[in-house]
mmCIF file with all atom_site columns, C-alpha atoms in Angstrom:
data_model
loop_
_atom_site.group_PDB
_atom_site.id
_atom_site.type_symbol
_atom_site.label_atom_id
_atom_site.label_alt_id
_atom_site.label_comp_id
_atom_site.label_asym_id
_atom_site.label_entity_id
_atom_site.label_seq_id
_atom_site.pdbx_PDB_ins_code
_atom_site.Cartn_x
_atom_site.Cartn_y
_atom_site.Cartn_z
_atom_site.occupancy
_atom_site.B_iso_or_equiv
_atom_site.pdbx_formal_charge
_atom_site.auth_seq_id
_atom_site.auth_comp_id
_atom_site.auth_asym_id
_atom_site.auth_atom_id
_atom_site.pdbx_PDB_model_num
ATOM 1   C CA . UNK A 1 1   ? 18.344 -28.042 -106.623 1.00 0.00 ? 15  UNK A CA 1
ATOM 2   C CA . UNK A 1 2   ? 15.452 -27.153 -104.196 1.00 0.00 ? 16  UNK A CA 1
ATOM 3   C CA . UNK A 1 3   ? 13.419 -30.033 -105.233 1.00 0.00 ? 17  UNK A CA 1
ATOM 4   C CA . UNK A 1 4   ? 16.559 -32.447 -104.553 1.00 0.00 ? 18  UNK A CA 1
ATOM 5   C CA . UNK A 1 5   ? 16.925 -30.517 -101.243 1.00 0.00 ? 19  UNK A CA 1
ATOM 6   C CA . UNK A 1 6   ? 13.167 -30.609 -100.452 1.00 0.00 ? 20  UNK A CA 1
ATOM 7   C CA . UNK A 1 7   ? 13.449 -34.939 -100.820 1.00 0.00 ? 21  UNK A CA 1
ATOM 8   C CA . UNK A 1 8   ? 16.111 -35.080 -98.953  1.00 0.00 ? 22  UNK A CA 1
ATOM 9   C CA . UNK A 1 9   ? 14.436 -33.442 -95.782  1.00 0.00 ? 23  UNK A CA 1
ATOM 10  C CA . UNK A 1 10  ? 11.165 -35.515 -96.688  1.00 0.00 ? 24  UNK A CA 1
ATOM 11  C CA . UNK A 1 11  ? 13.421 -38.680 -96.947  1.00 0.00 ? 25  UNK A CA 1
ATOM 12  C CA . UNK A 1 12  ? 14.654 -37.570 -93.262  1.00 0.00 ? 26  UNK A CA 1
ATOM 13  C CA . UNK A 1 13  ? 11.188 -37.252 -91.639  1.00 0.00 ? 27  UNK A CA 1
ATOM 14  C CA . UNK A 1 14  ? 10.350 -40.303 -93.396  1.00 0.00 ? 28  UNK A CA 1
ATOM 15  C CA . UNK A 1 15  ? 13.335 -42.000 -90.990  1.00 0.00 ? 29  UNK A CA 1
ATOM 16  C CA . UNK A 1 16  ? 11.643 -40.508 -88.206  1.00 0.00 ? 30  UNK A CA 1
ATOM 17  C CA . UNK A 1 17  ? 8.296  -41.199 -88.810  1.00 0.00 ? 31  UNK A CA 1
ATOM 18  C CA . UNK A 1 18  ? 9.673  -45.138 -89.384  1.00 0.00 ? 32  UNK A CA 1
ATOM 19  C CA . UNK A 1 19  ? 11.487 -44.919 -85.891  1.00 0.00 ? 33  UNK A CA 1
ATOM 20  C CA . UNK A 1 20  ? 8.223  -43.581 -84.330  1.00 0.00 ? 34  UNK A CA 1
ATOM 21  C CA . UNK A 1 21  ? 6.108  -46.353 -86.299  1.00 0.00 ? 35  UNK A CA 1
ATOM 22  C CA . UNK A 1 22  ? 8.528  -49.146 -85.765  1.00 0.00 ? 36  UNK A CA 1
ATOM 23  C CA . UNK A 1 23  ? 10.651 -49.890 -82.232  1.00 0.00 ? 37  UNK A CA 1
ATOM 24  C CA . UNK A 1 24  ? 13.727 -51.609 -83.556  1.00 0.00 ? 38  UNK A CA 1
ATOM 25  C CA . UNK A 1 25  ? 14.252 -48.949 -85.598  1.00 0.00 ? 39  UNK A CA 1
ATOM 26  C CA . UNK A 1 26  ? 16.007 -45.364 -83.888  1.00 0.00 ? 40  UNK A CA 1
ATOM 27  C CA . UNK A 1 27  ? 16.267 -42.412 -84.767  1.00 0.00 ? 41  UNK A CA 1
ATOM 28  C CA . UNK A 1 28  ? 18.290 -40.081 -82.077  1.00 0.00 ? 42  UNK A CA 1
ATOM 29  C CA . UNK A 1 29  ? 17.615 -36.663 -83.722  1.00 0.00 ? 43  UNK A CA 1
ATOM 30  C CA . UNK A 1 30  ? 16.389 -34.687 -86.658  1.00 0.00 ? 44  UNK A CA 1
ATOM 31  C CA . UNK A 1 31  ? 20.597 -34.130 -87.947  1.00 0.00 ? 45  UNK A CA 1
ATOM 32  C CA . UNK A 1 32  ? 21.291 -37.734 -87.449  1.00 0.00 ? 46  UNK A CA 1
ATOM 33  C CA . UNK A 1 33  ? 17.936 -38.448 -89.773  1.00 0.00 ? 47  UNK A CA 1
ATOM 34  C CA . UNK A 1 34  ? 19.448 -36.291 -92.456  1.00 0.00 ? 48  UNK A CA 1
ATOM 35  C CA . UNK A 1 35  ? 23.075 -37.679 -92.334  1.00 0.00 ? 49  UNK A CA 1
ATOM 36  C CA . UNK A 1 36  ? 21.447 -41.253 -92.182  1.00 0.00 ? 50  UNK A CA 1
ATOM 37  C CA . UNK A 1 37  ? 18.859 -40.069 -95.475  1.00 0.00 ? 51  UNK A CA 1
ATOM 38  C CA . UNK A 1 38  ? 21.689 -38.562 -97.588  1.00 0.00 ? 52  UNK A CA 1
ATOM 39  C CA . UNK A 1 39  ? 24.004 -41.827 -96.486  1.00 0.00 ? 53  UNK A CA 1
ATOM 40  C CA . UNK A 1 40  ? 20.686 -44.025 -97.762  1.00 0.00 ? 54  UNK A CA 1
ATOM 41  C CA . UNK A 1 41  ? 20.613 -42.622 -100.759 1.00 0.00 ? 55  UNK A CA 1
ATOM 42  C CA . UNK A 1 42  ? 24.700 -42.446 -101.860 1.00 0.00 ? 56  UNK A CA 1
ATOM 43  C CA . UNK A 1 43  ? 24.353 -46.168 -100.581 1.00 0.00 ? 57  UNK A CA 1
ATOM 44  C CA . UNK A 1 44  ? 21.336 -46.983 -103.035 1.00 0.00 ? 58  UNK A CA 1
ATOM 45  C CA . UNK A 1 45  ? 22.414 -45.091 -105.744 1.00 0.00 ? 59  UNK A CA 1
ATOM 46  C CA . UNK A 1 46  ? 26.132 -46.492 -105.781 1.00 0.00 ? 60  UNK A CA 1
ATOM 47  C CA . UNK A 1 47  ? 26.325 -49.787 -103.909 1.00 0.00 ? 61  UNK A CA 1
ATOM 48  C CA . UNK A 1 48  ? 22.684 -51.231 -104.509 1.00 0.00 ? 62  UNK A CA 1
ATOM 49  C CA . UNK A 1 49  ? 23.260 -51.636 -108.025 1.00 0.00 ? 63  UNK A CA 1
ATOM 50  C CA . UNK A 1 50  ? 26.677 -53.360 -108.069 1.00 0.00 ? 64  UNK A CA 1
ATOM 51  C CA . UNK A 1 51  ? 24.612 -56.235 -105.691 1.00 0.00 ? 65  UNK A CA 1
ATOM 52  C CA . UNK A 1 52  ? 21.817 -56.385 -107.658 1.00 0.00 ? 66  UNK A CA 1
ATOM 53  C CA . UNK A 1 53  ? 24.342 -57.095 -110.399 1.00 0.00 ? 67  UNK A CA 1
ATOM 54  C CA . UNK A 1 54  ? 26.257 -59.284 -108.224 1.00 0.00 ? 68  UNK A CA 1
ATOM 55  C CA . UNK A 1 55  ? 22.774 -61.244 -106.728 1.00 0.00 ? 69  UNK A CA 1
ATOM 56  C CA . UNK A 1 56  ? 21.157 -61.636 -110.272 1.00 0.00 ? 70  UNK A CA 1
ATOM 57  C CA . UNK A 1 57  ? 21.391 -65.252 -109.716 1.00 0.00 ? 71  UNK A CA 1
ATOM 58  C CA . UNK A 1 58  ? 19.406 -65.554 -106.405 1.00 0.00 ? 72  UNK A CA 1
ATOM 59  C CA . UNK A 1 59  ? 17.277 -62.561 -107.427 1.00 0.00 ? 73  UNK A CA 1
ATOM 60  C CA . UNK A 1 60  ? 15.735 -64.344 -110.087 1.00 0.00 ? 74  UNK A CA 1
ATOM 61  C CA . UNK A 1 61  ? 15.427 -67.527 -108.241 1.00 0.00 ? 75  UNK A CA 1
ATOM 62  C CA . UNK A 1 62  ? 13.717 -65.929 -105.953 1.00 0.00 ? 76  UNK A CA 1
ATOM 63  C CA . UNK A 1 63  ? 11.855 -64.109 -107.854 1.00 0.00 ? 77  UNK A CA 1
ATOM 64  C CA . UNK A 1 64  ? 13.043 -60.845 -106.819 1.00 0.00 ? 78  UNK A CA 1
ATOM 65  C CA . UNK A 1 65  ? 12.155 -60.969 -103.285 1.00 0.00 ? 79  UNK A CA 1
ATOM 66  C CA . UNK A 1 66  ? 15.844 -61.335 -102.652 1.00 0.00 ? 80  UNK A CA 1
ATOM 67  C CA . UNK A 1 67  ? 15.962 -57.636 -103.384 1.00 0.00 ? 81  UNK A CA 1
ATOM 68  C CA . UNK A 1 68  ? 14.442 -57.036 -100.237 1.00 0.00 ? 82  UNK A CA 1
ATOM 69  C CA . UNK A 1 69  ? 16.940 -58.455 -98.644  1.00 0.00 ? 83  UNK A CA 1
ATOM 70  C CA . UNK A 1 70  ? 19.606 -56.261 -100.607 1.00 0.00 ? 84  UNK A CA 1
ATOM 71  C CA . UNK A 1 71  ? 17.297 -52.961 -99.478  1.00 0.00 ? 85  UNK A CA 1
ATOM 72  C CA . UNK A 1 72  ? 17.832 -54.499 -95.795  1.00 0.00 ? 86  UNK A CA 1
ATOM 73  C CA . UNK A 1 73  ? 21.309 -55.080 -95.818  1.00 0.00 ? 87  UNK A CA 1
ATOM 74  C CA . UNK A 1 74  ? 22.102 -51.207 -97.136  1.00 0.00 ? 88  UNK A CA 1
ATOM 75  C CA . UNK A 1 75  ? 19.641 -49.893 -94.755  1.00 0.00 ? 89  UNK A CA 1
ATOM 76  C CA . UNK A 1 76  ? 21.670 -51.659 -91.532  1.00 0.00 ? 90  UNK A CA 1
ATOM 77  C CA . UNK A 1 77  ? 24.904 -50.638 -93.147  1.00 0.00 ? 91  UNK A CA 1
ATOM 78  C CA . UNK A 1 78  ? 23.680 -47.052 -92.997  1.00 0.00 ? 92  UNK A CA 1
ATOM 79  C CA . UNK A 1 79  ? 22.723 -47.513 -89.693  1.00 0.00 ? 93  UNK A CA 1
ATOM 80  C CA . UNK A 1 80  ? 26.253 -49.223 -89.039  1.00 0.00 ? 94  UNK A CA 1
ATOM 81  C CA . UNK A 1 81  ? 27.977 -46.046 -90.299  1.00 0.00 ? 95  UNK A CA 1
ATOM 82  C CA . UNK A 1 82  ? 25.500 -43.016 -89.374  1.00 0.00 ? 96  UNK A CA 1
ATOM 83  C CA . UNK A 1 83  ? 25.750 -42.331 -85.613  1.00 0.00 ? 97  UNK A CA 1
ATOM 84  C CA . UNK A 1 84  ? 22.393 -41.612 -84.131  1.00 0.00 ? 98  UNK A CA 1
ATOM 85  C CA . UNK A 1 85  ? 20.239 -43.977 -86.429  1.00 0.00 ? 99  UNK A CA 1
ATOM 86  C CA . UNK A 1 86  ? 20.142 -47.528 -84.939  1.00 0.00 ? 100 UNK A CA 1
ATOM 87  C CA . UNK A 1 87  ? 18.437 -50.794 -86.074  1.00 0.00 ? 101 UNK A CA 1
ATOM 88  C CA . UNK A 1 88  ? 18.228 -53.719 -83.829  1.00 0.00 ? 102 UNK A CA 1
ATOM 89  C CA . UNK A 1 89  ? 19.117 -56.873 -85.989  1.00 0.00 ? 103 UNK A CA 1
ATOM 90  C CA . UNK A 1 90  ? 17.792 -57.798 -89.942  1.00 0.00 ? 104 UNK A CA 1
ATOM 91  C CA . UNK A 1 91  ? 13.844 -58.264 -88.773  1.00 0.00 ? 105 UNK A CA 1
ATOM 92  C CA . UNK A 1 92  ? 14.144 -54.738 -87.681  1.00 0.00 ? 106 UNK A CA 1
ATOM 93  C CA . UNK A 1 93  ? 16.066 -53.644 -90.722  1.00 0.00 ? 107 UNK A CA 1
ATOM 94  C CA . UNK A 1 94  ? 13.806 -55.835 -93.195  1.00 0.00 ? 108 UNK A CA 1
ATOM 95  C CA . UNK A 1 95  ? 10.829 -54.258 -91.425  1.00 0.00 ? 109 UNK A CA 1
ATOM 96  C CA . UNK A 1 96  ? 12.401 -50.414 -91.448  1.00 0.00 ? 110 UNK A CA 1
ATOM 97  C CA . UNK A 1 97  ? 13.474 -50.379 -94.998  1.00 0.00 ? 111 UNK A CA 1
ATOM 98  C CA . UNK A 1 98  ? 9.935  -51.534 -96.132  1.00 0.00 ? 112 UNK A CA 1
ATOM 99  C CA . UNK A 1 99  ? 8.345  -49.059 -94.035  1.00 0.00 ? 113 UNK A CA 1
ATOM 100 C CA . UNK A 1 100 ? 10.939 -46.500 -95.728  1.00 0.00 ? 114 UNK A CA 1
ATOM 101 C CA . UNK A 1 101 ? 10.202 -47.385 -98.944  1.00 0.00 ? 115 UNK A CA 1
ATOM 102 C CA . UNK A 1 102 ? 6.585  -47.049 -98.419  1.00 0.00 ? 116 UNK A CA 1
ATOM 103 C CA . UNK A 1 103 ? 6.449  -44.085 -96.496  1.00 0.00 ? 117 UNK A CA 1
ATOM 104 C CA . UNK A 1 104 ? 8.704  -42.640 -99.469  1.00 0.00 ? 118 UNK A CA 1
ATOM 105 C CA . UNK A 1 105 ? 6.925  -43.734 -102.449 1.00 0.00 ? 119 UNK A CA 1
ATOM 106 C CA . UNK A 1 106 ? 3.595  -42.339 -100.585 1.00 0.00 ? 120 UNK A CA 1
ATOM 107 C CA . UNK A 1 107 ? 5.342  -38.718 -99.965  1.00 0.00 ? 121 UNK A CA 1
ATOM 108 C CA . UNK A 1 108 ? 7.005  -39.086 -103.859 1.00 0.00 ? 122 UNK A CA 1
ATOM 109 C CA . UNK A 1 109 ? 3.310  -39.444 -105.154 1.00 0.00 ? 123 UNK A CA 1
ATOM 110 C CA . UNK A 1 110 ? 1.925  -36.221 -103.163 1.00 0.00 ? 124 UNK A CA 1
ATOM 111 C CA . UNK A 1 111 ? 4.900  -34.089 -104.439 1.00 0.00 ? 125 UNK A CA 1
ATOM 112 C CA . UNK A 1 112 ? 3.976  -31.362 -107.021 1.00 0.00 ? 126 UNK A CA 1
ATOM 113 C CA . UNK A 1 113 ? 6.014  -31.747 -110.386 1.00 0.00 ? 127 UNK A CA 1
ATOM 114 C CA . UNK A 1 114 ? 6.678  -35.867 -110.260 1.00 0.00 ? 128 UNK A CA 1
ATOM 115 C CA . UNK A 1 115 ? 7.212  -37.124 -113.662 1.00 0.00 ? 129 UNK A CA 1
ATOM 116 C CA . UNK A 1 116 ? 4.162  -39.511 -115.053 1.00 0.00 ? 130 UNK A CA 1
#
């Protein structure tokens, strides 16, 4: 439980550190970078999958770089539904979601107990 708790904040400074890195992205305060991490992650863990499903099609014709665009659509829709996190149009929420996912997978590596 503290580890999930522990990501969750890291996941939230990682949406502030992409609104300080990146303009189009906002972030208006530390609580709205929570509510818009926890919202990121119920969105990828129950609606990304059903459109990667639903995308297989153009996913694979595209070599899976559609599924950036799938990661950029769910990261505007949070920002759609969270008040206090803002992204200004699909460059800015292609850009913000990579940045996310790298700042993310960076912070995941430095973590003690990650599985191998």
């Amino acid at each position: 439980m503290g580890s999930l708790l522990l990501r969750w904040l890291l996941s939230a400074l990682a949406l502030i550190a992409v609104a300080y890195l990146y303009p189009g992205v906002r972030v208006d305060s530390f609580l709205a970078a929570v509510v818009a991490a926890l919202a990121l992650g119920l969105a990828n863990a129950l609606i990304r999958p059903i459109l990667v499903v639903l995308t297989l099609p153009v996913t694979i014709l595209t070599l899976g770089l559609f599924l950036f665009v799938i990661n950029a659509a769910l990261f505007w829709l949070v920002a759609q539904v969270v008040k206090g996190f803002a992204v200004e149009g699909f460059l800015a929420a292609l850009v913000g979601s990579l940045l996310y996912s790298l700042i993310t997978l960076v912070v995941s590596w430095l973590l003690p107990g990650r599985k191998k």
